[in-house]
Amino acid sequence: MPGAALALILGIVVFSLVYHFYAKWVDRRVISADPERSTPARTYMDGVEFFPTNKNVLFGFQFKGIVGLAPVVGPIVAIMWGWLPALLWIIFGVTFIGWVQDYMSTMVSVRSDGKSFGPLSYSLIGSRTRKLLLLFMVFYLFLLCAAFAAVGANLLKANVLAVAPVAVLLLVAVLFGHMVYKMKMSPVTATAIALGLIIIGLFVGSNVPVSIANVDVWVVLVLLVSIIAATTPIWRFTQPILYLFFYVVYFSLILLVLALVFGNPTYVRPAFAGFVAPNGWPLWPLLFVVIACGAISGWHSLVSSSSTAKQIDKETDVLPICGGSMMSEGILGLVALSIVAVLTLDEATALGGPAAIFSKSGASLLGGSAVAQSLVGTMFVGLALGVLVLAIRIARITLSELAGDAIPALKNIYVSAIVFSVVVFILASPSIGALWLYIWVLFGGANQLMAGLALWIAALWLLNEKKPWIISGIPGVFMIVTTIAALVFASYGVLTKGLGFLATGETVKAGGNIIAGVIGATLVIAALIMCVDIYNAFGRIKAKPAPKVTAADGGEEE
Amino acid sequence: MGLKDIKKTVMDFMYGMAAHDMATYSLRQRMHMEHLFMLITVGDMVGIPILPPYYSLRLLPYVVPHVKTWKMTLLRERDLTDTILGG
């Protein structure tokens, strides 16, 4: 049986080869990245949104922007088909689809005056697709928050030793914000004080187990923290939380990678458990949606086109920043897979859901002490909570922008945050909402639909530029077809369950399932409409004649 | 690549992960405040006269360096993706 170190080394070797041969070929031969060509950051430099940023700084920014809990949770769920399909999908997904999407989203934006995803879909496909993108985003936010609230709640329930350290960290975050922004303390001093308090919190918290058996209570608490973060000024709570969790998360991750490489635990799970998982779920299409961010994710295209593209100094920086970040995230996916593949099925079943499996297995890799359990538990709660506090803030803004004119109450920050959180609670609560696995597939589906759209925006741009569009078009077709199939499966599953609950008179449970099913069905319809629009745009652009270069005296190009 | 370069690369990477988003957010906040000030003082440049021209003229020398950036930001096409991710 192979060991965890072998999987990581295989990933690093393959991604290095992909980077040096395929990715560089695309960058140099297909796109012809030119370090002398002016980028939007230089052309429109305003020192705020558009400004050339150091390649290494931007790599860190992009990596942090795309990494959340999803690349960790996906492989843990996907191991139900065996570790080999998950390993192959992460490697081939990153190789042929993941980095292409991240790189092309940024490059298309850089070559289009820094336009973000919305204006690009409008100019290349049409106005309807732009509206569909907004619909994807709204549903994506609901599903993302529901999936992460459920994971965060289950993590807190499973890691009784992580609750106190997380609470300490949240309090320290408030203090940190106050020290830096109100007391004008140096960020370095404030960071040192905050990290000292967090370390004390970890050691003290590892002796103070906090246990609440009802997951609903944890969902409410997690959402409450997120609502506070979403309604207070960003510097007061959200920014400090993200900043301080960063240290805990990446310190723990480095420790886990070292433990996997030097400990080299053996994979004991079966390599292949069949095309149909024990719960009846088929490998195709579900594996490709369950593992989203470790292989490809639509979220990356939003970060790339809206933020990173406006800070690119040279065109030749795009590949190391965006391609490099995606490949690094693929390695993180392999780390997650390795952590869970070293447990037998019985051990994993005894631990419970993916949240508990990952955190307890990770803690045992670090020696299994109470402090290790506190640290790994805090790290995973940090990954979930970090995404959630930001996502609910984004959702609040989205809700008030989209529905604020029709329902003026939603312009109130408290109303919009609470309304959004109530829907999230209905989806995420184990006693009201749909089964967590279905929510995860629906979330992955919304995410992968955005990825399919991003890949097709890139393909249409390549077609328009008379370049080989298939490098992005074929992955785009695969992602859209697979995602639609997965969404049909998940929507049918939850709707059937919802109607079943309705028939037995369990109306509350039926409500959560039916809401999830309706969201899934709407995404399927939106995806089909998007396919028609993309097809029409493809024909329109293909029929467009190549521009003729005319000489000043009227003579044509020779 | 010497040890000094490696240290700088690591520090840049760390800064990018830990604090770059905080720094850009603060810059954006300042930009929004400055643009609000400019809208009040020289809003007539984009068809929104708010302050009497006498005061606008008195303040003009202070805002001139920012006029080009201000107009570009104000007139640039934005949508929800920019609002939620770009600030």
Short mmCIF file of N, CA, C and O in Angstrom, two decimals, chain A residues 155-259:
data_model
loop_
_atom_site.label_atom_id
_atom_site.label_comp_id
_atom_site.label_asym_id
_atom_site.label_seq_id
_atom_site.Cartn_x
_atom_site.Cartn_y
_atom_site.Cartn_z
N LEU A 155 -17.86 20.34 13.79
CA LEU A 155 -16.48 20.39 14.29
C LEU A 155 -16.47 20.77 15.77
O LEU A 155 -15.76 20.18 16.57
N LEU A 156 -17.28 21.77 16.12
CA LEU A 156 -17.32 22.21 17.52
C LEU A 156 -17.92 21.14 18.42
O LEU A 156 -17.51 20.97 19.56
N LYS A 157 -18.89 20.40 17.86
CA LYS A 157 -19.49 19.32 18.66
C LYS A 157 -18.46 18.20 18.86
O LYS A 157 -18.33 17.65 19.97
N ALA A 158 -17.72 17.87 17.79
CA ALA A 158 -16.79 16.73 17.84
C ALA A 158 -15.50 17.06 18.60
O ALA A 158 -14.90 16.18 19.19
N ASN A 159 -15.07 18.34 18.56
CA ASN A 159 -13.80 18.72 19.19
C ASN A 159 -14.07 19.49 20.48
O ASN A 159 -13.99 20.72 20.50
N VAL A 160 -14.36 18.77 21.52
CA VAL A 160 -14.72 19.44 22.78
C VAL A 160 -13.55 20.26 23.33
O VAL A 160 -13.76 21.23 24.06
N LEU A 161 -12.33 19.90 22.92
CA LEU A 161 -11.16 20.64 23.42
C LEU A 161 -10.85 21.89 22.57
O LEU A 161 -9.95 22.66 22.91
N ALA A 162 -11.55 22.05 21.46
CA ALA A 162 -11.27 23.21 20.61
C ALA A 162 -12.22 24.37 20.89
O ALA A 162 -11.98 25.49 20.41
N VAL A 163 -13.27 24.11 21.66
CA VAL A 163 -14.29 25.16 21.85
C VAL A 163 -13.72 26.36 22.62
O VAL A 163 -13.85 27.51 22.19
N ALA A 164 -13.06 26.06 23.74
CA ALA A 164 -12.51 27.16 24.55
C ALA A 164 -11.43 27.94 23.78
O ALA A 164 -11.47 29.19 23.77
N PRO A 165 -10.47 27.28 23.10
CA PRO A 165 -9.49 28.05 22.32
C PRO A 165 -10.14 28.93 21.23
O PRO A 165 -9.70 30.05 21.00
N VAL A 166 -11.21 28.41 20.60
CA VAL A 166 -11.88 29.21 19.56
C VAL A 166 -12.53 30.44 20.21
O VAL A 166 -12.43 31.56 19.68
N ALA A 167 -13.16 30.24 21.36
CA ALA A 167 -13.79 31.37 22.06
C ALA A 167 -12.73 32.40 22.44
O ALA A 167 -12.95 33.62 22.29
N VAL A 168 -11.58 31.92 22.94
CA VAL A 168 -10.49 32.84 23.30
C VAL A 168 -10.04 33.61 22.06
O VAL A 168 -9.87 34.84 22.09
N LEU A 169 -9.89 32.88 20.94
CA LEU A 169 -9.42 33.54 19.72
C LEU A 169 -10.39 34.64 19.27
O LEU A 169 -9.97 35.72 18.84
N LEU A 170 -11.70 34.37 19.39
CA LEU A 170 -12.68 35.38 18.97
C LEU A 170 -12.58 36.64 19.85
O LEU A 170 -12.66 37.76 19.35
N LEU A 171 -12.37 36.42 21.15
CA LEU A 171 -12.23 37.58 22.06
C LEU A 171 -10.93 38.33 21.76
O LEU A 171 -10.91 39.57 21.75
N VAL A 172 -9.87 37.57 21.51
CA VAL A 172 -8.58 38.21 21.20
C VAL A 172 -8.70 39.01 19.89
O VAL A 172 -8.08 40.07 19.75
N ALA A 173 -9.52 38.50 18.96
CA ALA A 173 -9.70 39.21 17.69
C ALA A 173 -10.28 40.61 17.92
O ALA A 173 -9.85 41.59 17.31
N VAL A 174 -11.26 40.68 18.83
CA VAL A 174 -11.86 42.00 19.15
C VAL A 174 -10.79 42.92 19.73
O VAL A 174 -10.66 44.10 19.35
N LEU A 175 -9.99 42.34 20.63
CA LEU A 175 -8.92 43.12 21.28
C LEU A 175 -7.89 43.58 20.24
O LEU A 175 -7.44 44.73 20.25
N PHE A 176 -7.55 42.67 19.32
CA PHE A 176 -6.56 42.99 18.29
C PHE A 176 -7.04 44.17 17.42
O PHE A 176 -6.30 45.12 17.16
N GLY A 177 -8.30 44.10 17.01
CA GLY A 177 -8.88 45.17 16.19
C GLY A 177 -8.81 46.50 16.93
O GLY A 177 -8.46 47.54 16.36
N HIS A 178 -9.12 46.45 18.21
CA HIS A 178 -9.10 47.67 19.02
C HIS A 178 -7.67 48.21 19.16
O HIS A 178 -7.44 49.41 19.03
N MET A 179 -6.72 47.30 19.41
CA MET A 179 -5.33 47.73 19.60
C MET A 179 -4.78 48.39 18.34
O MET A 179 -4.11 49.42 18.40
N VAL A 180 -5.06 47.80 17.19
CA VAL A 180 -4.47 48.30 15.95
C VAL A 180 -5.19 49.56 15.46
O VAL A 180 -4.56 50.55 15.11
N TYR A 181 -6.52 49.52 15.44
CA TYR A 181 -7.26 50.60 14.80
C TYR A 181 -7.65 51.74 15.74
O TYR A 181 -7.85 52.85 15.29
N LYS A 182 -7.83 51.43 17.01
CA LYS A 182 -8.24 52.49 17.93
C LYS A 182 -7.05 53.01 18.75
O LYS A 182 -6.89 54.20 18.93
N MET A 183 -6.23 52.06 19.26
CA MET A 183 -5.10 52.48 20.08
C MET A 183 -3.87 52.79 19.23
O MET A 183 -2.84 53.23 19.75
N LYS A 184 -3.99 52.53 17.89
CA LYS A 184 -2.91 52.82 16.93
C LYS A 184 -1.61 52.11 17.33
O LYS A 184 -0.52 52.63 17.14
N MET A 185 -1.76 50.92 17.88
CA MET A 185 -0.57 50.14 18.24
C MET A 185 0.05 49.56 16.98
O MET A 185 -0.65 49.31 15.99
N SER A 186 1.36 49.35 17.00
CA SER A 186 2.03 48.76 15.84
C SER A 186 1.45 47.36 15.58
O SER A 186 1.28 46.58 16.53
N PRO A 187 1.14 47.04 14.30
CA PRO A 187 0.57 45.71 14.02
C PRO A 187 1.47 44.57 14.48
O PRO A 187 0.97 43.52 14.91
N VAL A 188 2.79 44.80 14.47
CA VAL A 188 3.71 43.73 14.89
C VAL A 188 3.55 43.45 16.39
O VAL A 188 3.41 42.30 16.82
N THR A 189 3.51 44.54 17.19
CA THR A 189 3.33 44.38 18.65
C THR A 189 1.97 43.75 18.94
O THR A 189 1.87 42.80 19.76
N ALA A 190 0.94 44.27 18.26
CA ALA A 190 -0.42 43.75 18.50
C ALA A 190 -0.48 42.26 18.13
O ALA A 190 -1.12 41.47 18.85
N THR A 191 0.19 41.90 17.03
CA THR A 191 0.19 40.49 16.61
C THR A 191 0.87 39.63 17.67
O THR A 191 0.38 38.55 18.01
N ALA A 192 2.01 40.11 18.17
CA ALA A 192 2.74 39.34 19.18
C ALA A 192 1.88 39.13 20.43
O ALA A 192 1.80 38.01 20.96
N ILE A 193 1.20 40.20 20.88
CA ILE A 193 0.34 40.07 22.07
C ILE A 193 -0.80 39.08 21.79
O ILE A 193 -1.07 38.17 22.58
N ALA A 194 -1.43 39.26 20.61
CA ALA A 194 -2.58 38.40 20.27
C ALA A 194 -2.15 36.94 20.17
O ALA A 194 -2.83 36.05 20.72
N LEU A 195 -1.02 36.68 19.52
CA LEU A 195 -0.58 35.29 19.38
C LEU A 195 -0.21 34.68 20.73
O LEU A 195 -0.49 33.50 20.98
N GLY A 196 0.38 35.49 21.60
CA GLY A 196 0.69 35.02 22.95
C GLY A 196 -0.57 34.59 23.67
O GLY A 196 -0.63 33.51 24.28
N LEU A 197 -1.62 35.42 23.58
CA LEU A 197 -2.89 35.09 24.24
C LEU A 197 -3.53 33.84 23.63
O LEU A 197 -4.10 33.00 24.34
N ILE A 198 -3.40 33.72 22.30
CA ILE A 198 -3.99 32.54 21.64
C ILE A 198 -3.27 31.26 22.09
O ILE A 198 -3.91 30.23 22.34
N ILE A 199 -1.95 31.34 22.22
CA ILE A 199 -1.19 30.15 22.68
C ILE A 199 -1.61 29.77 24.10
O ILE A 199 -1.86 28.60 24.40
N ILE A 200 -1.76 30.79 24.94
CA ILE A 200 -2.23 30.51 26.32
C ILE A 200 -3.63 29.87 26.25
O ILE A 200 -3.91 28.88 26.91
N GLY A 201 -4.47 30.43 25.37
CA GLY A 201 -5.83 29.90 25.19
C GLY A 201 -5.80 28.44 24.76
O GLY A 201 -6.62 27.63 25.22
N LEU A 202 -4.86 28.10 23.87
CA LEU A 202 -4.77 26.72 23.39
C LEU A 202 -4.39 25.76 24.53
O LEU A 202 -4.98 24.69 24.66
N PHE A 203 -3.42 26.18 25.35
CA PHE A 203 -2.97 25.31 26.44
C PHE A 203 -4.03 25.20 27.52
O PHE A 203 -4.32 24.11 28.01
N VAL A 204 -4.63 26.36 27.88
CA VAL A 204 -5.66 26.32 28.93
C VAL A 204 -6.90 25.60 28.40
O VAL A 204 -7.48 24.74 29.07
N GLY A 205 -7.28 25.93 27.16
CA GLY A 205 -8.49 25.34 26.56
C GLY A 205 -8.40 23.84 26.41
O GLY A 205 -9.42 23.14 26.45
N SER A 206 -7.17 23.33 26.26
CA SER A 206 -7.04 21.87 26.09
C SER A 206 -7.36 21.12 27.38
O SER A 206 -7.46 19.90 27.38
N ASN A 207 -7.53 21.86 28.48
CA ASN A 207 -7.93 21.22 29.75
C ASN A 207 -9.38 21.51 30.10
O ASN A 207 -9.85 21.13 31.17
N VAL A 208 -10.04 22.27 29.22
CA VAL A 208 -11.43 22.67 29.53
C VAL A 208 -12.36 22.17 28.42
O VAL A 208 -12.67 22.90 27.47
N PRO A 209 -12.79 20.92 28.50
CA PRO A 209 -13.70 20.43 27.45
C PRO A 209 -15.08 21.08 27.56
O PRO A 209 -15.60 21.25 28.67
N VAL A 210 -15.61 21.50 26.43
CA VAL A 210 -16.96 22.09 26.41
C VAL A 210 -17.80 21.24 25.46
O VAL A 210 -17.46 21.10 24.29
N SER A 211 -18.85 20.67 25.99
CA SER A 211 -19.62 19.73 25.18
C SER A 211 -21.10 20.11 25.14
O SER A 211 -21.73 20.29 26.17
N ILE A 212 -21.63 20.25 23.93
CA ILE A 212 -23.08 20.42 23.74
C ILE A 212 -23.48 19.41 22.67
O ILE A 212 -22.94 19.43 21.55
N ALA A 213 -24.38 18.52 23.00
CA ALA A 213 -24.69 17.41 22.08
C ALA A 213 -25.56 17.85 20.91
O ALA A 213 -25.49 17.26 19.83
N ASN A 214 -26.38 18.89 21.11
CA ASN A 214 -27.31 19.29 20.06
C ASN A 214 -26.60 20.15 18.99
O ASN A 214 -26.16 21.27 19.27
N VAL A 215 -26.50 19.64 17.77
CA VAL A 215 -25.79 20.37 16.71
C VAL A 215 -26.51 21.68 16.35
O VAL A 215 -25.87 22.67 15.98
N ASP A 216 -27.84 21.67 16.48
CA ASP A 216 -28.61 22.89 16.18
C ASP A 216 -28.10 24.09 17.00
O ASP A 216 -28.03 25.21 16.50
N VAL A 217 -27.76 23.81 18.26
CA VAL A 217 -27.25 24.90 19.13
C VAL A 217 -25.95 25.44 18.55
O VAL A 217 -25.74 26.67 18.47
N TRP A 218 -25.09 24.53 18.09
CA TRP A 218 -23.82 24.97 17.51
C TRP A 218 -24.04 25.77 16.22
O TRP A 218 -23.35 26.76 15.97
N VAL A 219 -25.02 25.32 15.41
CA VAL A 219 -25.31 26.06 14.16
C VAL A 219 -25.73 27.48 14.50
O VAL A 219 -25.26 28.46 13.89
N VAL A 220 -26.61 27.60 15.52
CA VAL A 220 -27.08 28.94 15.92
C VAL A 220 -25.90 29.78 16.41
O VAL A 220 -25.75 30.96 16.03
N LEU A 221 -25.03 29.19 17.24
CA LEU A 221 -23.90 29.95 17.78
C LEU A 221 -22.94 30.41 16.66
O LEU A 221 -22.49 31.56 16.64
N VAL A 222 -22.67 29.49 15.74
CA VAL A 222 -21.77 29.82 14.62
C VAL A 222 -22.38 30.96 13.78
O VAL A 222 -21.69 31.90 13.39
N LEU A 223 -23.70 30.87 13.54
CA LEU A 223 -24.35 31.91 12.74
C LEU A 223 -24.39 33.24 13.50
O LEU A 223 -24.27 34.32 12.90
N LEU A 224 -24.54 33.15 14.83
CA LEU A 224 -24.57 34.37 15.65
C LEU A 224 -23.23 35.12 15.55
O LEU A 224 -23.20 36.35 15.36
N VAL A 225 -22.14 34.37 15.66
CA VAL A 225 -20.81 34.99 15.51
C VAL A 225 -20.69 35.63 14.13
O VAL A 225 -20.20 36.76 13.98
N SER A 226 -21.19 34.92 13.11
CA SER A 226 -21.09 35.44 11.73
C SER A 226 -21.94 36.69 11.55
O SER A 226 -21.55 37.61 10.83
N ILE A 227 -23.12 36.72 12.19
CA ILE A 227 -23.98 37.91 12.07
C ILE A 227 -23.29 39.11 12.73
O ILE A 227 -23.28 40.21 12.17
N ILE A 228 -22.69 38.87 13.89
CA ILE A 228 -21.97 39.98 14.56
C ILE A 228 -20.84 40.48 13.65
O ILE A 228 -20.66 41.68 13.44
N ALA A 229 -20.12 39.53 13.07
CA ALA A 229 -19.01 39.92 12.18
C ALA A 229 -19.52 40.66 10.95
O ALA A 229 -18.87 41.58 10.45
N ALA A 230 -20.70 40.26 10.46
CA ALA A 230 -21.23 40.86 9.23
C ALA A 230 -21.82 42.24 9.45
O ALA A 230 -21.97 43.02 8.51
N THR A 231 -22.19 42.55 10.69
CA THR A 231 -22.88 43.82 10.93
C THR A 231 -22.01 44.86 11.65
O THR A 231 -22.42 46.00 11.81
N THR A 232 -20.84 44.43 12.12
CA THR A 232 -19.94 45.41 12.73
C THR A 232 -18.94 45.87 11.67
O THR A 232 -18.76 45.18 10.66
N PRO A 233 -18.28 47.02 11.88
CA PRO A 233 -17.28 47.45 10.89
C PRO A 233 -16.24 46.34 10.68
O PRO A 233 -15.88 45.65 11.64
N ILE A 234 -15.80 46.19 9.46
CA ILE A 234 -14.96 45.03 9.11
C ILE A 234 -13.69 44.95 9.96
O ILE A 234 -13.21 43.88 10.28
N TRP A 235 -13.16 46.12 10.34
CA TRP A 235 -11.92 46.12 11.13
C TRP A 235 -12.14 45.69 12.56
O TRP A 235 -11.25 45.29 13.26
N ARG A 236 -13.39 45.77 13.02
CA ARG A 236 -13.68 45.49 14.42
C ARG A 236 -13.60 43.99 14.72
O ARG A 236 -13.12 43.59 15.77
N PHE A 237 -14.08 43.16 13.79
CA PHE A 237 -14.20 41.74 14.10
C PHE A 237 -13.75 40.83 12.94
O PHE A 237 -12.93 39.93 13.14
N THR A 238 -14.29 41.10 11.74
CA THR A 238 -14.04 40.18 10.62
C THR A 238 -12.56 40.11 10.26
O THR A 238 -11.98 39.02 10.19
N GLN A 239 -11.96 41.26 10.00
CA GLN A 239 -10.55 41.27 9.62
C GLN A 239 -9.65 40.64 10.68
O GLN A 239 -8.83 39.79 10.36
N PRO A 240 -9.79 41.03 11.96
CA PRO A 240 -8.94 40.39 12.97
C PRO A 240 -9.14 38.88 13.07
O PRO A 240 -8.19 38.14 13.27
N ILE A 241 -10.41 38.41 12.90
CA ILE A 241 -10.65 36.96 12.96
C ILE A 241 -9.84 36.28 11.85
O ILE A 241 -9.11 35.32 12.07
N LEU A 242 -10.01 36.81 10.62
CA LEU A 242 -9.33 36.19 9.47
C LEU A 242 -7.81 36.25 9.66
O LEU A 242 -7.10 35.29 9.36
N TYR A 243 -7.34 37.37 10.15
CA TYR A 243 -5.89 37.57 10.32
C TYR A 243 -5.32 36.60 11.36
O TYR A 243 -4.31 35.95 11.12
N LEU A 244 -6.00 36.48 12.49
CA LEU A 244 -5.46 35.63 13.56
C LEU A 244 -5.63 34.14 13.27
O LEU A 244 -4.74 33.34 13.58
N PHE A 245 -6.77 33.79 12.65
CA PHE A 245 -6.93 32.39 12.27
C PHE A 245 -5.85 31.98 11.27
O PHE A 245 -5.45 30.83 11.22
N PHE A 246 -5.42 32.95 10.45
CA PHE A 246 -4.39 32.66 9.45
C PHE A 246 -3.18 31.99 10.10
O PHE A 246 -2.68 30.97 9.62
N TYR A 247 -2.71 32.52 11.23
CA TYR A 247 -1.52 31.98 11.88
C TYR A 247 -1.77 30.56 12.41
O TYR A 247 -0.94 29.67 12.24
N VAL A 248 -2.95 30.39 13.02
CA VAL A 248 -3.26 29.06 13.58
C VAL A 248 -3.38 28.03 12.46
O VAL A 248 -2.81 26.94 12.52
N VAL A 249 -4.11 28.43 11.40
CA VAL A 249 -4.39 27.49 10.31
C VAL A 249 -3.09 27.08 9.61
O VAL A 249 -2.82 25.89 9.42
N TYR A 250 -2.27 28.05 9.23
CA TYR A 250 -1.09 27.69 8.44
C TYR A 250 0.02 27.06 9.28
O TYR A 250 0.76 26.21 8.79
N PHE A 251 0.09 27.43 10.55
CA PHE A 251 1.05 26.76 11.43
C PHE A 251 0.67 25.27 11.56
O PHE A 251 1.52 24.39 11.42
N SER A 252 -0.63 25.01 11.77
CA SER A 252 -1.08 23.62 11.90
C SER A 252 -0.88 22.86 10.60
O SER A 252 -0.48 21.70 10.60
N LEU A 253 -1.18 23.53 9.48
CA LEU A 253 -1.04 22.87 8.18
C LEU A 253 0.40 22.44 7.93
O LEU A 253 0.65 21.33 7.46
N ILE A 254 1.33 23.33 8.25
CA ILE A 254 2.75 23.00 8.05
C ILE A 254 3.12 21.79 8.90
O ILE A 254 3.76 20.85 8.43
N LEU A 255 2.63 21.78 10.16
CA LEU A 255 2.91 20.64 11.04
C LEU A 255 2.33 19.34 10.46
O LEU A 255 2.99 18.30 10.47
N LEU A 256 1.11 19.44 9.92
CA LEU A 256 0.47 18.24 9.37
C LEU A 256 1.22 17.72 8.14
O LEU A 256 1.41 16.51 7.99
N VAL A 257 1.65 18.65 7.27
CA VAL A 257 2.40 18.23 6.07
C VAL A 257 3.70 17.55 6.50
O VAL A 257 4.06 16.48 5.98
N LEU A 258 4.40 18.13 7.48
CA LEU A 258 5.65 17.53 7.95
C LEU A 258 5.40 16.15 8.56
O LEU A 258 6.16 15.20 8.32
N ALA A 259 4.30 16.04 9.32
CA ALA A 259 3.97 14.75 9.94
C ALA A 259 3.69 13.70 8.88
O ALA A 259 4.09 12.54 9.02
#
